[in-house]
CSV table of C-alpha atoms in Angstrom, one decimal:
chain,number,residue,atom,x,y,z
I,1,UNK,CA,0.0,0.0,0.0
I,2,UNK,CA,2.7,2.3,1.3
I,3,UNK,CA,6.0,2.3,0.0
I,4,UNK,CA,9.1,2.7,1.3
I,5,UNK,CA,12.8,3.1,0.5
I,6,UNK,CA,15.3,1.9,3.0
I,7,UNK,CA,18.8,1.5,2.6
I,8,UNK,CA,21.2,-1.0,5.3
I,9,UNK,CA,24.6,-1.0,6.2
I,10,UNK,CA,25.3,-4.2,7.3
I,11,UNK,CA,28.3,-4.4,8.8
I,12,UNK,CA,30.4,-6.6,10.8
I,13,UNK,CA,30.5,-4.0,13.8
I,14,UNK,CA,27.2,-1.9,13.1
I,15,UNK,CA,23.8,-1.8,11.3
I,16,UNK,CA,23.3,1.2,10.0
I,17,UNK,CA,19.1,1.5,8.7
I,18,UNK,CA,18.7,4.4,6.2
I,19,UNK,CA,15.2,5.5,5.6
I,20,UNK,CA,13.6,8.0,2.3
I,21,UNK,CA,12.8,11.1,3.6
I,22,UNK,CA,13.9,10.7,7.2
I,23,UNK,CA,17.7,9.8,7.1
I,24,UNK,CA,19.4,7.4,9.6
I,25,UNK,CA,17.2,6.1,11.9
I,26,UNK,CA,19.5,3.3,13.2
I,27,UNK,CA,23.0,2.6,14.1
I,28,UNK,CA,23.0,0.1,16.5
I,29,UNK,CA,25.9,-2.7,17.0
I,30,UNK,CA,25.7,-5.8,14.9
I,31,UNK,CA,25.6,-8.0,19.0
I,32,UNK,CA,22.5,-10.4,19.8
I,33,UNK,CA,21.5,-11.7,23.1
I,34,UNK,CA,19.7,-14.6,23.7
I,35,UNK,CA,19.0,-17.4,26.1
I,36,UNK,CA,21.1,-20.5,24.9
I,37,UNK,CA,18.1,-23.1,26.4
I,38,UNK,CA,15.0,-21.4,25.0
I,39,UNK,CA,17.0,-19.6,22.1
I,40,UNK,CA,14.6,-16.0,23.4
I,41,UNK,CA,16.2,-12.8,22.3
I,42,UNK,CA,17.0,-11.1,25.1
I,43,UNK,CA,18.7,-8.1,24.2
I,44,UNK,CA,20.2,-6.6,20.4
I,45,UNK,CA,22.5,-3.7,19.5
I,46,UNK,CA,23.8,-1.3,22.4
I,47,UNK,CA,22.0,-2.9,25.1
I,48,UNK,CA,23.6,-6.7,23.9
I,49,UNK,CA,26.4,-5.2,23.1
I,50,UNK,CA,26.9,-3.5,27.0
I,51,UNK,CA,26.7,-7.7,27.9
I,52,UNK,CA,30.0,-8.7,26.0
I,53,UNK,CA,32.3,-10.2,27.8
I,54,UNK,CA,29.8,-10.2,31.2
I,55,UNK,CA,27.3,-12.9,30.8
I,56,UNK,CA,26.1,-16.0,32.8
I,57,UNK,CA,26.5,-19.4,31.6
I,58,UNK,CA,22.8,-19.4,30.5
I,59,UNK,CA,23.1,-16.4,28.1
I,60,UNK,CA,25.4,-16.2,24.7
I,61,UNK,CA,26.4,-13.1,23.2
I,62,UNK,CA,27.4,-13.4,19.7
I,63,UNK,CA,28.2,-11.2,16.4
I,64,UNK,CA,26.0,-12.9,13.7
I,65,UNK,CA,28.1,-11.4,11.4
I,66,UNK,CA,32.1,-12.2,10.9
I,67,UNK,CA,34.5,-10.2,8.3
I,68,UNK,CA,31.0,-8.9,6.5
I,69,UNK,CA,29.6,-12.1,5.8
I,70,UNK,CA,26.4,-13.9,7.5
I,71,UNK,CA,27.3,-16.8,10.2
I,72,UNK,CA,24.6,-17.0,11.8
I,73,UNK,CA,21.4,-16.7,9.0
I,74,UNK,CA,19.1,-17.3,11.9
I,75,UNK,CA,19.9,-14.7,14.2
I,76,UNK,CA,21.1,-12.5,11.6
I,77,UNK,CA,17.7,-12.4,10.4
I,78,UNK,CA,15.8,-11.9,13.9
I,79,UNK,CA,17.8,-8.9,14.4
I,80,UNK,CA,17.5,-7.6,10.9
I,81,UNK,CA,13.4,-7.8,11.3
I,82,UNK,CA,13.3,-6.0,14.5
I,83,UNK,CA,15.5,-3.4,13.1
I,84,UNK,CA,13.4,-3.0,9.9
I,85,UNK,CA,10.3,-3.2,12.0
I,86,UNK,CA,11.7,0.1,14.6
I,87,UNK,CA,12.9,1.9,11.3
I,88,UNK,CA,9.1,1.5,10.1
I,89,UNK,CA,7.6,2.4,13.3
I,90,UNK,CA,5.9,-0.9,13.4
I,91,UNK,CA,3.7,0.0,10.4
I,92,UNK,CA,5.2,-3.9,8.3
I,93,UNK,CA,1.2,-4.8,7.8
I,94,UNK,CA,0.6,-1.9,6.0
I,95,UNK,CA,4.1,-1.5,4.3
I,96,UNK,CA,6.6,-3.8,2.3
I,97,UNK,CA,9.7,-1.8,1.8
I,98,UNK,CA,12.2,-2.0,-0.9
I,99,UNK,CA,15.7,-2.4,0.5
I,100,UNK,CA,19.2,-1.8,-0.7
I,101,UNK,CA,21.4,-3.8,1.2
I,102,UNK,CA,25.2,-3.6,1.2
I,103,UNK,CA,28.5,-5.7,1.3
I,104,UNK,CA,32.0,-6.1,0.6
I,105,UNK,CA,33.4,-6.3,-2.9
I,106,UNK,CA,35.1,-9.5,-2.5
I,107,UNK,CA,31.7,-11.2,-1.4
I,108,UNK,CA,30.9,-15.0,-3.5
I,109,UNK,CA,27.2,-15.0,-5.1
I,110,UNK,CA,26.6,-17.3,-2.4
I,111,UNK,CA,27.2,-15.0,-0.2
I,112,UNK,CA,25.2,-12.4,-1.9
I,113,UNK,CA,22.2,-14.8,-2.1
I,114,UNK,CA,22.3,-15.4,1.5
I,115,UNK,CA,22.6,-11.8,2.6
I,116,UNK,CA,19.4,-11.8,-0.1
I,117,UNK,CA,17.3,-14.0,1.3
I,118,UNK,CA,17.6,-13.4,4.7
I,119,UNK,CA,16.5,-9.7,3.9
I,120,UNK,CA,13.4,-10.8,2.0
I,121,UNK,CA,12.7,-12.8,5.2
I,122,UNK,CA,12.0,-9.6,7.3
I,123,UNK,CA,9.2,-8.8,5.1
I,124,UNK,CA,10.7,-6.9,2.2
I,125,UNK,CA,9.2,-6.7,-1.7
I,126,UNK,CA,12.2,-6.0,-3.5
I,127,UNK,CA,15.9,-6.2,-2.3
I,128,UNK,CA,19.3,-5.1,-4.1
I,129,UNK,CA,22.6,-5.6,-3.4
I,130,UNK,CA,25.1,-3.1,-3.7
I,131,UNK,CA,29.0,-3.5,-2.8
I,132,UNK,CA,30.3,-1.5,-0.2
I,133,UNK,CA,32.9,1.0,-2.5
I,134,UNK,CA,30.2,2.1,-5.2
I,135,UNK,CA,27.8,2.9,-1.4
I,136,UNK,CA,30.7,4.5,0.2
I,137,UNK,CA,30.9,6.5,-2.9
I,138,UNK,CA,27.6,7.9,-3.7
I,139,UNK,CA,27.5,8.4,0.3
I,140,UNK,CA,30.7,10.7,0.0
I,141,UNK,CA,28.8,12.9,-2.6
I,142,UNK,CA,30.9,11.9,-5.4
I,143,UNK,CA,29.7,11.3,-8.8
I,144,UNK,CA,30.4,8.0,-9.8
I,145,UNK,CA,28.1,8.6,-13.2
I,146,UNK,CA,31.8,10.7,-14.8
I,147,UNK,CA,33.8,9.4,-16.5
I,148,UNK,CA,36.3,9.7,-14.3
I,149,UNK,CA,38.9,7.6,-11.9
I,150,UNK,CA,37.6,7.8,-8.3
I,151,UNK,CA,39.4,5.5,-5.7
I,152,UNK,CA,37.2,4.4,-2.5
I,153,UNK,CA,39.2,3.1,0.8
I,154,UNK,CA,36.1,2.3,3.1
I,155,UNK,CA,37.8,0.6,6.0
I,156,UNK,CA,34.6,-1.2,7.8
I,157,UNK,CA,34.6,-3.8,11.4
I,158,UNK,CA,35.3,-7.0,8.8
I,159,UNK,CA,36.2,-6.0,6.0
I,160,UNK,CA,38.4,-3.3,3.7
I,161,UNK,CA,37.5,-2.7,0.2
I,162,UNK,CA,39.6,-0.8,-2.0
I,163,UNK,CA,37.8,-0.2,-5.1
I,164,UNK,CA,38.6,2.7,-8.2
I,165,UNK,CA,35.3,3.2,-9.6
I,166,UNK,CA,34.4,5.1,-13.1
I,167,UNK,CA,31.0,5.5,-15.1
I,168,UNK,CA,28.9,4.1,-12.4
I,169,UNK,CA,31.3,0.7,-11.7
I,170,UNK,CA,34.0,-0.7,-10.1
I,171,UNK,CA,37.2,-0.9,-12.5
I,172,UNK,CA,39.5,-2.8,-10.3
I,173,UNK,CA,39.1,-3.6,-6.4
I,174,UNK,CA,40.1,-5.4,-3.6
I,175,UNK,CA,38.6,-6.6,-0.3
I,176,UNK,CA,40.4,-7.7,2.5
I,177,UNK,CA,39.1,-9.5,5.3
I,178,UNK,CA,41.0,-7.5,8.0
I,179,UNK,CA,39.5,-4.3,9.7
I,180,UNK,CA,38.4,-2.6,12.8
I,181,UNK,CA,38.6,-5.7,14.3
I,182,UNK,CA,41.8,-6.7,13.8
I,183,UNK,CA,42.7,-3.4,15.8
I,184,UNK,CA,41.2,-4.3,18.2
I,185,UNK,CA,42.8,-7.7,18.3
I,186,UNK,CA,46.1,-6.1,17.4
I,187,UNK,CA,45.7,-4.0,20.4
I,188,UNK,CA,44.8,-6.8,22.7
I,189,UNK,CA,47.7,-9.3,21.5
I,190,UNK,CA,50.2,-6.4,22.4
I,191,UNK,CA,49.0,-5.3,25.7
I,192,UNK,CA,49.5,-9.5,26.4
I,193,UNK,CA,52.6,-9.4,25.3
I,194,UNK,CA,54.2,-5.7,26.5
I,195,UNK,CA,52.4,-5.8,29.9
I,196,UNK,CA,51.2,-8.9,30.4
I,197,UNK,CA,47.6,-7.8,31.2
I,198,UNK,CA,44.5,-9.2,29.8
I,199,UNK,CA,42.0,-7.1,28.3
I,200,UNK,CA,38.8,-8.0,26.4
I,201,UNK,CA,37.6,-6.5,23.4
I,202,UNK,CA,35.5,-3.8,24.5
I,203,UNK,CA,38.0,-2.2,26.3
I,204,UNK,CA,40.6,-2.2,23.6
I,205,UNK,CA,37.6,-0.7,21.2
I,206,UNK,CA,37.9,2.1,23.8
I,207,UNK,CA,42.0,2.5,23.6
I,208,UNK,CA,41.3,2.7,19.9
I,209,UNK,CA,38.4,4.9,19.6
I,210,UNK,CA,40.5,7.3,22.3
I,211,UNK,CA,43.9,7.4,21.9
I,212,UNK,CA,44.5,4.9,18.4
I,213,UNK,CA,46.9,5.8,15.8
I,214,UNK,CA,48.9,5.0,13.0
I,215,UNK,CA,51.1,7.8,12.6
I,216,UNK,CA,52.8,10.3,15.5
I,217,UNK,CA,50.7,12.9,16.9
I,218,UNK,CA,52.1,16.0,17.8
I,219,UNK,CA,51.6,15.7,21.2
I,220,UNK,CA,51.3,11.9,22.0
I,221,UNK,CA,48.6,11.2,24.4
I,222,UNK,CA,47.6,8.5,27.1
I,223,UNK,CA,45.1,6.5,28.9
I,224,UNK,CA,44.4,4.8,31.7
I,225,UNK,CA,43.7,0.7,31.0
I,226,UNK,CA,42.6,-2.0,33.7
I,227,UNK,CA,42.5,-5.5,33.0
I,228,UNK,CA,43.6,-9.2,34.8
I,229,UNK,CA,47.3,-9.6,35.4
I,230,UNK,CA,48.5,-12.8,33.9
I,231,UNK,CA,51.1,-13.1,36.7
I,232,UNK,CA,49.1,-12.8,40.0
I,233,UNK,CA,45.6,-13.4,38.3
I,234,UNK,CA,44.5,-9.7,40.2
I,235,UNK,CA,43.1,-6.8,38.7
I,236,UNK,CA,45.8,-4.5,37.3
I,237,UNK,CA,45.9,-0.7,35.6
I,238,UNK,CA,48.5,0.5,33.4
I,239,UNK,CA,49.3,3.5,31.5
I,240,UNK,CA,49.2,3.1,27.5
I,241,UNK,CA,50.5,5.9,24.9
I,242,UNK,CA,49.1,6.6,21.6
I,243,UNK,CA,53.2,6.0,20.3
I,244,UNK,CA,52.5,2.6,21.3
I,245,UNK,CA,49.4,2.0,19.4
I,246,UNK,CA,51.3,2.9,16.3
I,247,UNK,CA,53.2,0.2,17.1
I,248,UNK,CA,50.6,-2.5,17.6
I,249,UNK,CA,48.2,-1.4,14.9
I,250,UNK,CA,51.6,-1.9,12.1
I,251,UNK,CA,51.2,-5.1,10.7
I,252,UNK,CA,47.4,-4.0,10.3
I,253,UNK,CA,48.1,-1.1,8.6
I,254,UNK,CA,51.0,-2.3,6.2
I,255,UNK,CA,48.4,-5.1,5.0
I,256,UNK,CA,45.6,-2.2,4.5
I,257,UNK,CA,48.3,0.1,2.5
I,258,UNK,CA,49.8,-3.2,0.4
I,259,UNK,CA,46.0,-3.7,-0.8
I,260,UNK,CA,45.6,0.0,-2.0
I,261,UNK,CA,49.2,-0.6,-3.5
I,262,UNK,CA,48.3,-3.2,-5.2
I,263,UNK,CA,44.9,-2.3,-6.7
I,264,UNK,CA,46.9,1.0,-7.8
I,265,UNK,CA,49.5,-0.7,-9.5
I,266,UNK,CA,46.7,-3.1,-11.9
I,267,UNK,CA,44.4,0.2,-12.6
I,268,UNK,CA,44.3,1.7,-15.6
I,269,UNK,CA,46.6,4.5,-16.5
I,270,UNK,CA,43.9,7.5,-17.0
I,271,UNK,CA,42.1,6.8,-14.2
I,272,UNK,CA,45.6,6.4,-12.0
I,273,UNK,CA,45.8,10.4,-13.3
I,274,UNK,CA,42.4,11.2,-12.5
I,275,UNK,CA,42.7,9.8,-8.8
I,276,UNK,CA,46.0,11.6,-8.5
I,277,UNK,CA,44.5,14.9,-9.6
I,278,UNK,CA,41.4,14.0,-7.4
I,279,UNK,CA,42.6,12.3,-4.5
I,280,UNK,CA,42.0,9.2,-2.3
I,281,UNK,CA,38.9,8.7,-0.4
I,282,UNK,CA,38.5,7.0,3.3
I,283,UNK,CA,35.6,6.0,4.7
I,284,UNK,CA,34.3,3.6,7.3
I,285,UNK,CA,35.2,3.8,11.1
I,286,UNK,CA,38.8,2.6,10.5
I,287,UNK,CA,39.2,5.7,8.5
I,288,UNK,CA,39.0,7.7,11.4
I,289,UNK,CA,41.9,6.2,13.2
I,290,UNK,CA,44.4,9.0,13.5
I,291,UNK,CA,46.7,9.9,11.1
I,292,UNK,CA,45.8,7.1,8.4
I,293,UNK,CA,45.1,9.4,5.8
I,294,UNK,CA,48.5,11.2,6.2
I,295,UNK,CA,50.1,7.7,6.2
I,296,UNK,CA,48.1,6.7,2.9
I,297,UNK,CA,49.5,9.9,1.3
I,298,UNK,CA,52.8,9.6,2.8
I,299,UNK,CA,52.8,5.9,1.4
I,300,UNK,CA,51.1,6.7,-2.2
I,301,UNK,CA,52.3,10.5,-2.8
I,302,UNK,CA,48.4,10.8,-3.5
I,303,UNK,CA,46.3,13.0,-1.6
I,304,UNK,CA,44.2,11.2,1.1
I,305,UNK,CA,41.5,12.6,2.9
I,306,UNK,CA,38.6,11.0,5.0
I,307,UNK,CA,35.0,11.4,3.9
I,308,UNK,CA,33.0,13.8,6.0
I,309,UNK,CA,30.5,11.1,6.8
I,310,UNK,CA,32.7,8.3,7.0
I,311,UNK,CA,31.1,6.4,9.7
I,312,UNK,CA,27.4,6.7,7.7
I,313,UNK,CA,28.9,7.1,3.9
I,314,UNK,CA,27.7,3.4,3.0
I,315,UNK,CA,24.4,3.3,4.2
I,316,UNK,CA,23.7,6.7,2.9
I,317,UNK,CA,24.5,5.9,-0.3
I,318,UNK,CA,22.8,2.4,0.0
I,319,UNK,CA,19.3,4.8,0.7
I,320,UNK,CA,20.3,7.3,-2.0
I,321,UNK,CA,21.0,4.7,-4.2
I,322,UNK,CA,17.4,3.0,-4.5
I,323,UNK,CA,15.6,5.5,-6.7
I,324,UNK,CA,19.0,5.1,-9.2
I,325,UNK,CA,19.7,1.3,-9.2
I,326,UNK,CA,18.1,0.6,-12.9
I,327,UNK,CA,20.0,3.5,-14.4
């Protein structure tokens, strides 16, 4: 009766819901909670994801989602629905929305099918998928439709695609299955190693979100860290500098800056001049990691600058896109 144009970003870390007319109306983490007898969902997104790392036997707390590819179709699809449903204001009986959904370039059609079908599942009448870079792209206000080279770094929780894009396509790209989240593992492997204190994943989010980097800041900052002492088995606190998170996020990075290399190196000529006069593109929340984009034009001689909406680029351009996916 109604319809409706909604666009997802469904991403290892975060959905994003996009929504005609209104904008984003969700960005919630991709975390489900849910009794492990009865299989009753408990708890998803912020309030789930507040449980990592702190629930009983009786409760599991999982990401349905790993490097920006379904694991779990059930759950992935429960949370999905009751997303779609709070983006609709409960109105599903009267409306059956068309939804553009997005992932990573270097996604199989099996893949793509799944992601597919577990949309039309929540209810929807038409779905499209759309890769990540050509999103991230029309999200970043930048007019794929030229004929022109335009390269795309959108550096997600799962997943980093490095895509150059011209007349509406993707020339040449690459997706790697290391992001955000190797970071965050990066981050919890050194503190092991340097300090020998154990820290979960949510708190090495925080040490990245607060005081991460990839390339020296002018003035280096700290912060505060608690965790379990592998030696006494006690709680412990140490102080961690943003210097030494350049060092633990390195073999990340280098892997991240070999993959725009490399898709550089195979792209045409012309658009290789059009991206130099143009610039580099990040986007995603690994973009936002300090000083990546002066390391990616250190490393490339390319200008590099990070999207204004680089946390919401894809799934604005995934709800932008739906009026413009037959041309």
């Amino acid at each position: 009766m109604f319809d409706m144009d909604i666009g997802i970003d469904l991403g290892t870390a975060n959905v994003l819901v996009y929504v005609k007319g209104k904008g984003i109306v969700i960005n919630q983490p991709s975390v489900v909670a849910f009794e492990k007898k009865t299989r009753k969902l408990i708890a998803i997104g912020h309030k789930a994801k507040l449980m990592m790392g702190k629930e009983p036997d009786n409760i599991e707390v999982i990401r349905p989602l790993k490097q920006g590819v379904i694991s779990d179709y059930t759950v992935t699809e429960r949370m999905l629905k009751a997303f779609i449903e709070t983006a609709m204001q409960k109105k599903r009986m009267l409306s059956r929305p068309r939804i553009c959904v997005c992932v990573p370039s270097g996604v199989t059609e099996l893949e793509k099918r799944g992601v597919e079908d577990a949309v039309y599942r929540t209810g929807a009448k038409h779905v499209d998928i759309m890769e990540e870079p050509i999103a991230a792209a029309i999200g970043a206000d930048i007019d794929i439709s030229l004929p022109r080279g335009n390269m795309i770094v959108d550096i997600g929780g799962g997943t980093s695609d490095v895509a150059v894009i011209s007349l509406g396509g993707i020339v040449e790209s690459n997706s790697l299955k290391l992001a955000g989240d190797d970071y965050n593992e990066a981050m919890i492997k050194y503190i092991r190693r340097t300090y020998n204190l154990l820290i979960g994943e949510p708190t090495a989010e925080k040490i990245k979100i607060a005081i991460g980097s990839v390339y020296p800041r002018e003035e280096p900052v700290t912060m505060e860290v608690k965790g379990r002492d592998l030696v006494t088995g006690f709680p412990a606190r140490i102080l961690v500098s943003s210097e030494e998170t350049i060092e633990a996020f390195a073999e990340v990075t280098a892997q991240i800056l070999d993959t725009i290399h490399n898709v550089l190196e195979i792209s045409p000529p012309e658009l290789i001049a059009d991206i130099a006069e143009y610039g580099i593109v990040l986007s995603g929340g690994g973009s936002l990691i300090y000083g990546l984009d002066k390391l990616v034009e250190e490393s490339t001689g390319i200008r590099a600058y990070v999207a204004s909406t680089a946390l919401e680029a894809v799934v604005v351009g995934a709800g932008k896109s739906v009026n413009y996916i037959n041309k």
